[in-house]
Structures are given as structure tokens and as C-alpha cells.
Tab-separated table of C-alpha atoms and ligand atoms in Angstrom:
chain	number	residue	atom	x	y	z
X	295	MET	CA	0.216	-0.057	-0.224
X	296	ALA	CA	1.008	3.500	-1.394
X	297	SER	CA	1.668	5.912	1.645
X	298	THR	CA	1.026	9.389	2.103
X	299	LYS	CA	3.167	10.996	5.481
X	300	ARG	CA	3.949	13.959	6.715
X	301	PHE	CA	7.151	15.561	8.078
X	302	GLY	CA	8.355	18.800	9.057
X	303	SER	CA	7.305	21.668	10.973
X	304	GLU	CA	6.468	25.324	10.227
X	305	SER	CA	6.345	26.314	13.612
X	306	LEU	CA	9.556	25.786	15.423
X	307	GLU	CA	12.601	27.916	17.098
X	308	PRO	CA	15.562	28.175	14.315
X	309	LYS	CA	17.569	26.044	17.201
X	310	LYS	CA	16.196	23.580	16.563
X	311	ARG	CA	16.323	23.901	12.892
X	312	PRO	CA	18.990	20.470	11.409
X	313	ARG	CA	22.372	22.886	10.811
X	314	MET	CA	22.397	23.453	7.071
X	315	MET	CA	25.310	24.127	4.900
X	316	ALA	CA	24.921	24.320	0.867
X	317	LEU	CA	28.491	23.876	-1.321
X	318	GLY	CA	28.040	26.314	-4.649
X	319	VAL	CA	31.323	23.508	-6.617
X	320	GLY	CA	32.598	24.704	-10.083
X	321	GLY	CA	31.366	27.789	-12.393
X	322	ALA	CA	27.429	26.339	-12.341
X	323	GLY	CA	27.165	26.399	-8.716
X	324	ARG	CA	28.919	29.134	-8.324
X	325	ASN	CA	26.492	30.961	-9.999
X	326	ILE	CA	23.790	29.518	-8.014
X	327	ILE	CA	24.666	30.527	-5.007
X	328	THR	CA	26.060	33.413	-5.072
X	329	THR	CA	21.953	34.302	-6.109
X	330	LEU	CA	20.876	32.593	-2.960
X	331	VAL	CA	22.301	34.530	-0.359
X	332	GLU	CA	20.228	36.954	-1.263
X	333	ASP	CA	17.309	35.367	-0.163
X	334	GLN	CA	17.030	36.405	3.520
X	335	THR	CA	14.628	32.901	4.326
X	336	LEU	CA	17.747	31.242	3.373
X	337	SER	CA	20.346	33.141	5.724
X	338	ASN	CA	20.761	30.093	8.630
X	339	ILE	CA	22.478	27.887	5.840
X	340	ASN	CA	25.803	28.333	5.707
X	341	MET	CA	27.246	28.895	2.348
X	342	PHE	CA	30.413	28.271	0.570
X	343	GLU	CA	31.459	28.906	-3.391
X	344	VAL	CA	33.567	25.388	-4.089
X	345	GLY	CA	36.198	25.872	-6.272
X	346	SER	CA	39.952	27.085	-8.067
X	347	SER	CA	40.459	31.193	-7.873
X	348	ASP	CA	39.705	31.510	-11.327
X	349	ARG	CA	36.893	34.278	-10.780
X	350	LEU	CA	37.023	36.868	-7.651
X	351	PRO	CA	34.455	34.683	-4.725
X	352	LYS	CA	31.428	36.637	-4.071
X	353	LEU	CA	31.124	34.298	-1.193
X	354	PRO	CA	33.032	33.110	1.899
X	355	PHE	CA	35.419	30.460	-0.160
X	356	ILE	CA	36.959	27.081	-0.684
X	357	GLU	CA	39.846	27.447	-2.492
X	358	VAL	CA	40.493	23.795	-3.752
X	359	SER	CA	43.404	22.743	-6.429
X	360	LYS	CA	42.041	21.535	-9.650
X	361	TYR	CA	44.361	18.978	-9.657
X	362	HIS	CA	43.764	17.360	-5.769
X	363	MET	CA	40.442	16.961	-6.609
X	364	ARG	CA	40.960	14.770	-10.306
X	365	ASP	CA	44.031	12.687	-8.158
X	366	ALA	CA	41.013	11.715	-5.943
X	367	TYR	CA	38.248	11.703	-7.896
X	368	GLU	CA	40.217	8.540	-10.323
X	369	THR	CA	41.374	7.249	-7.216
X	370	ALA	CA	39.700	3.443	-6.137
X	371	ALA	CA	40.279	4.194	-2.470
X	372	PRO	CA	38.052	4.310	-0.223
X	373	LEU	CA	38.973	7.646	1.578
X	374	SER	CA	39.671	5.943	5.440
X	375	MET	CA	42.687	3.924	2.444
X	376	ARG	CA	44.074	6.886	1.694
X	377	PRO	CA	45.502	10.509	2.886
X	378	LEU	CA	43.677	13.800	1.985
X	379	SER	CA	45.027	16.524	0.256
X	380	HIS	CA	45.023	19.860	1.891
X	381	SER	CA	41.810	20.696	-0.692
X	382	GLU	CA	39.696	17.800	0.748
X	383	GLU	CA	41.390	18.798	4.664
X	384	LYS	CA	39.881	22.669	3.446
X	385	ILE	CA	36.311	21.132	2.657
X	386	LYS	CA	36.398	18.073	5.484
X	387	ARG	CA	36.305	20.973	7.729
X	388	ARG	CA	33.738	23.303	6.765
X	389	LEU	CA	31.550	20.094	6.893
X	390	GLU	CA	32.463	19.452	10.493
X	391	GLN	CA	28.779	21.234	12.578
X	392	THR	CA	27.029	20.328	9.839
X	393	GLU	CA	23.532	18.246	9.665
X	394	ILE	CA	22.383	18.880	5.847
X	395	LEU	CA	23.967	18.976	3.080
X	396	TYR	CA	23.111	20.810	-0.499
X	397	LEU	CA	25.730	20.565	-2.448
X	398	ILE	CA	25.009	21.661	-6.127
X	399	SER	CA	27.004	22.053	-9.372
X	400	GLY	CA	26.609	22.096	-12.733
X	401	LEU	CA	28.220	18.991	-14.602
X	402	GLY	CA	30.784	18.897	-17.421
X	403	GLY	CA	33.594	21.012	-16.497
X	404	GLU	CA	36.730	20.123	-14.095
X	405	THR	CA	36.292	22.085	-11.354
X	406	GLY	CA	32.897	20.905	-10.492
X	407	SER	CA	33.081	17.411	-12.217
X	408	TRP	CA	35.622	16.288	-9.650
X	409	SER	CA	35.088	17.784	-7.271
X	410	ALA	CA	31.778	17.453	-6.593
X	411	PRO	CA	31.324	13.771	-5.822
X	412	ILE	CA	34.153	14.243	-3.578
X	413	CYS	CA	32.193	16.437	-1.374
X	414	ALA	CA	30.100	14.232	-1.135
X	415	GLN	CA	32.293	11.328	-1.108
X	416	LEU	CA	33.875	13.428	2.427
X	417	ALA	CA	30.085	14.888	3.770
X	418	ASP	CA	28.416	11.186	3.502
X	419	ASP	CA	31.687	9.833	5.878
X	420	MET	CA	31.084	12.363	8.400
X	421	ASN	CA	27.633	10.526	8.127
X	422	LEU	CA	25.905	14.039	6.533
X	423	PHE	CA	22.003	14.340	4.979
X	424	ILE	CA	23.141	14.869	1.993
X	425	ILE	CA	20.765	16.899	-1.227
X	426	SER	CA	22.462	17.056	-4.422
X	427	LEU	CA	21.225	19.296	-6.391
X	428	ILE	CA	23.172	19.016	-10.314
X	429	ALA	CA	22.543	20.346	-13.789
X	430	MET	CA	23.469	18.432	-16.732
X	431	PRO	CA	24.818	20.345	-19.840
X	432	PHE	CA	22.872	21.344	-22.958
X	433	GLU	CA	22.093	18.372	-25.451
X	434	THR	CA	23.983	21.052	-27.490
X	435	GLU	CA	27.390	20.641	-25.194
X	436	ASN	CA	30.869	18.731	-26.777
X	437	GLU	CA	30.239	15.013	-25.798
X	438	ASN	CA	32.779	14.128	-23.835
X	439	ARG	CA	31.633	16.908	-21.804
X	440	ARG	CA	27.839	15.244	-21.462
X	441	LYS	CA	29.951	11.777	-21.280
X	442	PHE	CA	32.072	12.798	-18.082
X	443	ALA	CA	29.026	14.826	-16.837
X	444	ARG	CA	27.447	11.145	-17.121
X	445	GLU	CA	29.832	9.735	-14.914
X	446	ALA	CA	29.936	12.256	-12.013
X	447	LYS	CA	26.867	12.337	-11.552
X	448	THR	CA	27.258	8.226	-11.241
X	449	GLU	CA	30.000	9.087	-8.044
X	450	VAL	CA	27.657	12.186	-6.224
X	451	LYS	CA	24.641	10.204	-6.871
X	452	LYS	CA	27.068	7.795	-5.007
X	453	TYR	CA	27.116	9.388	-2.074
X	454	SER	CA	23.861	11.795	-1.673
X	455	ASP	CA	20.770	10.880	0.049
X	456	ILE	CA	19.094	12.634	-2.487
X	457	LEU	CA	20.588	13.455	-6.259
X	458	GLY	CA	17.792	16.016	-7.842
X	459	CYS	CA	18.544	16.093	-11.327
X	460	PHE	CA	18.194	19.300	-13.983
X	461	SER	CA	18.795	18.973	-18.055
X	462	ASN	CA	19.791	22.058	-18.884
X	463	SER	CA	17.962	21.544	-22.294
X	464	LYS	CA	14.334	20.481	-20.561
X	465	LEU	CA	14.594	24.210	-20.033
X	466	LEU	CA	14.899	24.859	-23.762
X	467	LYS	CA	11.599	22.446	-23.575
X	468	LEU	CA	9.518	25.349	-22.442
X	469	ASN	CA	11.291	27.983	-24.229
X	470	PRO	CA	13.141	27.605	-27.241
X	471	HIS	CA	14.382	30.870	-28.194
X	472	LEU	CA	15.646	31.487	-24.859
X	473	PRO	CA	19.047	32.615	-25.336
X	474	MET	CA	22.019	30.443	-23.118
X	475	THR	CA	22.484	32.934	-20.146
X	476	LYS	CA	18.713	33.082	-20.107
X	477	ALA	CA	18.321	29.807	-19.647
X	478	PHE	CA	21.233	29.388	-17.058
X	479	GLU	CA	19.297	32.078	-14.992
X	480	VAL	CA	15.909	30.223	-15.365
X	481	MET	CA	17.855	26.727	-13.710
X	482	ASN	CA	19.097	28.641	-11.430
X	483	THR	CA	15.667	29.655	-10.002
X	484	ILE	CA	14.567	26.588	-10.788
X	485	ILE	CA	17.429	24.697	-8.849
X	486	ARG	CA	17.023	26.493	-5.992
X	487	LEU	CA	13.478	25.903	-5.692
X	488	PRO	CA	13.776	22.362	-3.461
X	489	ILE	CA	16.051	24.585	-0.613
X	490	GLN	CA	13.987	27.694	-0.506
X	491	ASP	CA	11.034	25.637	0.438
X	492	PHE	CA	12.891	22.552	2.709
X	493	ASN	CA	14.832	25.109	4.391
X	494	THR	CA	11.713	26.188	6.579
X	495	VAL	CA	9.975	23.166	7.558
X	496	LEU	CA	12.754	20.267	7.921
X	497	THR	CA	13.693	19.667	11.185
X	498	LYS	CA	16.031	17.466	12.861
X	499	GLU	CA	13.604	14.153	13.228
X	500	ASP	CA	12.843	13.943	9.815
X	501	VAL	CA	16.655	13.028	8.728
X	502	PRO	CA	16.690	9.662	9.647
X	503	TYR	CA	13.075	9.301	8.496
X	504	LEU	CA	14.151	10.713	5.114
X	505	LYS	CA	17.406	9.488	4.436
X	506	LYS	CA	15.375	5.858	5.187
X	507	PHE	CA	12.778	6.938	2.857
X	508	CYS	CA	14.949	8.507	0.152
X	509	SER	CA	17.374	5.862	-0.164
X	510	GLY	CA	16.824	3.030	-3.039
X	511	ASN	CA	16.225	5.673	-5.534
X	512	ASP	CA	18.348	6.768	-8.482
X	513	VAL	CA	17.617	10.231	-9.101
X	514	PHE	CA	14.776	12.473	-8.716
X	515	HIS	CA	13.439	14.999	-10.943
X	516	ILE	CA	11.287	18.416	-9.972
X	517	GLY	CA	8.207	20.255	-10.634
X	518	ALA	CA	7.065	23.482	-9.238
X	519	GLY	CA	3.995	24.979	-9.671
X	520	TYR	CA	1.832	28.027	-8.261
X	521	GLY	CA	-2.593	28.385	-8.283
X	522	LYS	CA	-4.898	30.609	-7.663
X	523	GLY	CA	-8.176	30.823	-7.222
X	524	ARG	CA	-10.815	28.221	-5.200
X	525	GLU	CA	-8.230	25.411	-6.156
X	526	ARG	CA	-5.410	26.632	-6.024
X	527	GLY	CA	-4.205	23.542	-4.181
X	528	ARG	CA	-5.180	21.921	-7.130
X	529	TYR	CA	-3.443	23.936	-9.950
X	530	ALA	CA	-0.613	24.455	-8.347
X	531	ALA	CA	0.068	20.211	-8.485
X	532	ARG	CA	-0.785	19.993	-11.922
X	533	GLU	CA	1.545	22.999	-12.666
X	534	ALA	CA	3.765	20.933	-11.086
X	535	LEU	CA	3.359	18.730	-12.531
X	536	ARG	CA	3.938	19.108	-16.035
X	537	SER	CA	7.147	20.045	-15.362
X	538	PRO	CA	9.331	19.219	-18.656
X	539	TRP	CA	11.579	18.110	-15.658
X	540	LEU	CA	9.146	15.110	-14.856
X	541	GLU	CA	8.917	13.392	-17.840
X	542	ASP	CA	5.265	11.484	-17.604
X	543	MET	CA	5.086	10.488	-14.059
X	544	HIS	CA	5.066	6.874	-14.831
X	545	GLY	CA	7.290	4.571	-12.368
X	546	TYR	CA	7.770	7.572	-9.411
X	547	SER	CA	7.852	5.618	-6.297
X	548	THR	CA	8.807	7.998	-3.991
X	549	ILE	CA	7.366	11.776	-3.811
X	550	LEU	CA	8.866	14.385	-1.763
X	551	THR	CA	6.982	17.541	-1.363
X	552	VAL	CA	6.340	20.706	-0.286
X	553	VAL	CA	2.875	23.034	-0.451
X	554	THR	CA	3.942	26.451	0.234
X	555	SER	CA	0.528	28.077	1.266
X	556	GLY	CA	-0.023	32.268	0.808
X	557	THR	CA	-3.174	34.212	2.581
X	558	GLY	CA	-5.006	31.051	2.324
X	559	SER	CA	-6.603	27.851	3.868
X	560	ALA	CA	-2.194	25.937	3.915
X	561	GLU	CA	-3.610	22.664	5.412
X	562	MET	CA	-6.606	22.834	2.214
X	563	GLU	CA	-4.517	23.726	-0.817
X	564	ALA	CA	-2.479	20.612	0.463
X	565	GLN	CA	-5.293	18.477	1.214
X	566	ASP	CA	-6.478	19.125	-3.293
X	567	ALA	CA	-2.734	19.185	-4.491
X	568	LEU	CA	-2.322	15.302	-2.476
X	569	GLU	CA	-5.276	14.308	-3.858
X	570	THR	CA	-3.691	15.807	-7.346
X	571	LEU	CA	-0.717	13.995	-6.630
X	572	ARG	CA	-2.205	10.892	-5.201
X	573	ASP	CA	-4.654	10.808	-9.177
X	574	VAL	CA	-1.916	10.324	-11.205
X	575	ALA	CA	1.378	8.354	-8.810
X	576	PRO	CA	-1.400	5.863	-7.223
X	577	ASP	CA	1.357	3.616	-6.105
X	578	ALA	CA	4.542	6.571	-5.398
X	579	ASP	CA	5.157	6.565	-1.403
X	580	ILE	CA	4.506	10.793	-0.683
X	581	MET	CA	6.469	12.515	2.125
X	582	TRP	CA	4.845	15.660	2.317
X	583	GLY	CA	5.368	19.331	4.494
X	584	LEU	CA	3.633	22.631	4.481
X	585	ARG	CA	4.323	25.861	4.922
X	586	LYS	CA	3.103	29.048	5.313
X	587	ASP	CA	4.597	32.198	2.640
X	588	PRO	CA	2.504	35.715	2.458
X	589	ASP	CA	4.128	37.179	0.351
X	590	ILE	CA	2.983	34.776	-3.081
X	591	GLY	CA	-0.012	36.037	-1.807
X	592	ASP	CA	-3.246	34.513	-2.707
X	593	ARG	CA	-2.139	31.638	-4.548
X	594	ALA	CA	-0.648	28.387	-3.828
X	595	LYS	CA	2.569	26.507	-4.400
X	596	VAL	CA	3.550	22.766	-4.760
X	597	THR	CA	8.101	21.560	-5.498
X	598	MET	CA	7.890	18.702	-5.436
X	599	LEU	CA	11.145	16.186	-6.021
X	600	ALA	CA	9.872	12.999	-8.084
X	601	GLY	CA	11.919	9.473	-7.547
X	602	LYS	CA	12.171	6.784	-9.465
W	756	LIG	N1	21.890	25.451	-15.019
W	756	LIG	C1	23.378	26.216	-15.153
W	756	LIG	N2	24.091	25.005	-15.813
W	756	LIG	C2	25.322	26.116	-15.564
W	756	LIG	C3	25.625	27.141	-15.518
W	756	LIG	N3	27.400	27.307	-15.882
W	756	LIG	C4	27.975	26.356	-16.398
W	756	LIG	N4	26.328	25.341	-16.560
W	756	LIG	C5	26.652	24.519	-16.658
W	756	LIG	O1	27.387	23.350	-15.982
W	756	LIG	C6	28.612	22.386	-16.634
W	756	LIG	C7	29.555	22.947	-16.427
W	756	LIG	O2	30.508	24.102	-16.822
W	756	LIG	P1	30.549	24.835	-15.590
W	756	LIG	O3	29.910	24.818	-13.712
W	756	LIG	O4	31.004	26.476	-15.586
W	756	LIG	O5	32.492	23.634	-15.227
W	756	LIG	P2	33.442	23.647	-14.248
W	756	LIG	O6	32.701	23.280	-12.792
W	756	LIG	O7	33.614	25.340	-13.062
W	756	LIG	O8	34.004	23.007	-14.690
W	756	LIG	P3	36.375	23.676	-15.587
W	756	LIG	O9	36.143	25.108	-15.907
W	756	LIG	O10	36.426	23.175	-16.650
W	756	LIG	O11	37.631	23.390	-14.349
W	756	LIG	C8	28.411	23.210	-17.797
W	756	LIG	O12	28.475	22.566	-19.540
W	756	LIG	C9	26.843	24.219	-18.672
W	756	LIG	O13	26.644	23.125	-19.301
W	756	LIG	C10	25.200	28.157	-14.969
W	756	LIG	O14	24.720	28.520	-14.500
W	756	LIG	N5	24.103	27.173	-14.062
W	757	LIG	MG1	35.059	26.655	-14.755
């Protein structure tokens, strides 16, 4: 029997929230994380850029040698069987005291593809709950780059509790005429959604349950949507289900979703949204959270990560 369970709490003292960190790794990861920092609701998340110093950082910076990261990536030895490089030690020190890690990167280039799997491995070794949010190259990018991205993704997956995968190309399904820089901007807004929505509901108590709930899934795909009017919960869920990253809902076994309610009746909106999800995914196990955000006014919002 498919289960529907609630997680999170919307009325929790900040002290009781798990300690969260976000690492933006490589060029794409750094682009995404530097826009997160402007969001006041995320001020509890410790954010760092991780990269080689080929550009000026805007956030606290963990400077790594990409060759240290390459060597670590290419060695098959488990962490306990090899000495850590100076770059890895720096990352490891920062991860101490953290419970949840958001690992954000675009794969296909050297820095991100070598470093993201190593960050995930270090965090896994410290038993963190790891939510990796990974952008995959456009289909028009060089095949070697795309192949490297796929390999690195498999490595990130090994150590992550949730691997949210975002193919840049899918965005062009929504708007085929978007120029590349604009496409990145829109993608980056979408990749930020799970962080923004989970951040204010996740509690320490949720972590072991979510770890178990998410295990056994390969990748998670994102859907997000807004709804207005009397059945706004339902409309928001329907829009989320139309996401180009979800393809069709066939075969999804695990859905993690947060319903955000503006000024309306939150519980009712959530029930409508859940019914809509349940209709299209009758066999999926669903965990859902609810948050209030008056900034969205009379709308409801549904963000979901669906795993197969
Ligand atoms: N969504 C998104 N994807 C991006 C962005 N910038 C780059 N990408 C994608 O991420 C892939 C990796 O690019 P970068 O992150 O710039 O590469 P890097 O990790 O810095 O690697 P090197 O520069 O080769 O050391 C690219 O092939 C693009 O598909 C961005 O701002 N947003
Ligand atoms: Mg780069």
C-alpha cells in the first residue's frame, strides 16, 4: 500500500532546525549559490563557494586545487585508505557541525565534475544528509563533456541521499528561443526551489526518516507550480506535474513535496494538492510538508522531487 506521510514543522525555533550548509561547486554551482545568498529566508544556511580561484568569490570561499580533486576523483581507494589532500582537508573542516548539506554543481567541466563527487564522499563519511542538486549539460554541448557529466553524476549519486538532476536542455522545451545566459538564469531559479522550500520546514527529527524514505531511488526530478483561485492547491499540483523535468509520472515510486500556502487555508490547499498527486501516482510513497509564506499572496505553490 502506498503511504502518505507528513514531515517537517512550520513553527519551530530556529535553534531546533538542523544545521545546514550549501556548497556551490565549480562555475555553475558558484553562479547558483551566489544568487541564493540574497534570499533572507536562507540566512540560517552556511554557504560557501568551492572552486579554484579563477574568479573573485562573492561568498566565503573554499579554494581547492582542481588537480587535488582530480587525483581524489580518479583514485578508487575509499577515504579511510588514503591520505586527504590539503584541498580535501579544507572541505572536511568546513563540513564539521553540519547535519544537512546542499551540494550544488553543474557537471561536465573539470572543477565541478571532479570536486562535487569528492565533497559528497567527504560529507557521506561524516554521515550528513546530502541533497545534491546537479545541472546536466545542454544536449548541444560537446559529447565528451556530456559523457564526463554522466560519469560524475554516477559518482555523486553513490554518496547522496537525494540526487536532484536538472537537465539544462529540458528548459528549452518550455522556451526554445531562450539565449544561453537567460536559460542559465531560469535554471538557477528552479534549482534553488527545493532549498528554499525545504529549508523552513525540515527538522532534525525528519533526517533519519527522510534518509530511509529516499534510499533506493536513482535520481529525483523536479516539478514546481503555482495555483490561484478556489482550487489553488490542485492547480499548483497540476502545474508542477507538467514540469519538463518530470517527463510523465510513470514509474515514480517516491515523492517528496512541500506545499506553500500564502494567505489562504493551508491545510485545504495541501489536501487538494496531495489528492492531485495521488491521482497520477497511485503507487508512490509520498512525504509532504507544509509552509506558510505570505509573500505569495492568495496563491498556493507546490514543489516536488519525484524519484524512481
Ligand atoms: N544551470 C546552470 N548550468 C550551468 C551554468 N554555468 C554552466 N553550466 C553548465 O554546467 C556545466 C559545467 O560548467 P562549469 O560549472 O562552468 O564548469 P567548471 O566546473 O567550472 O569546470 P572548469 O571551468 O572546466 O574547471 C556546463 O557544461 C553547463 O552545461 C549556470 O550558471 N547554470
Ligand atoms: Mg570553471
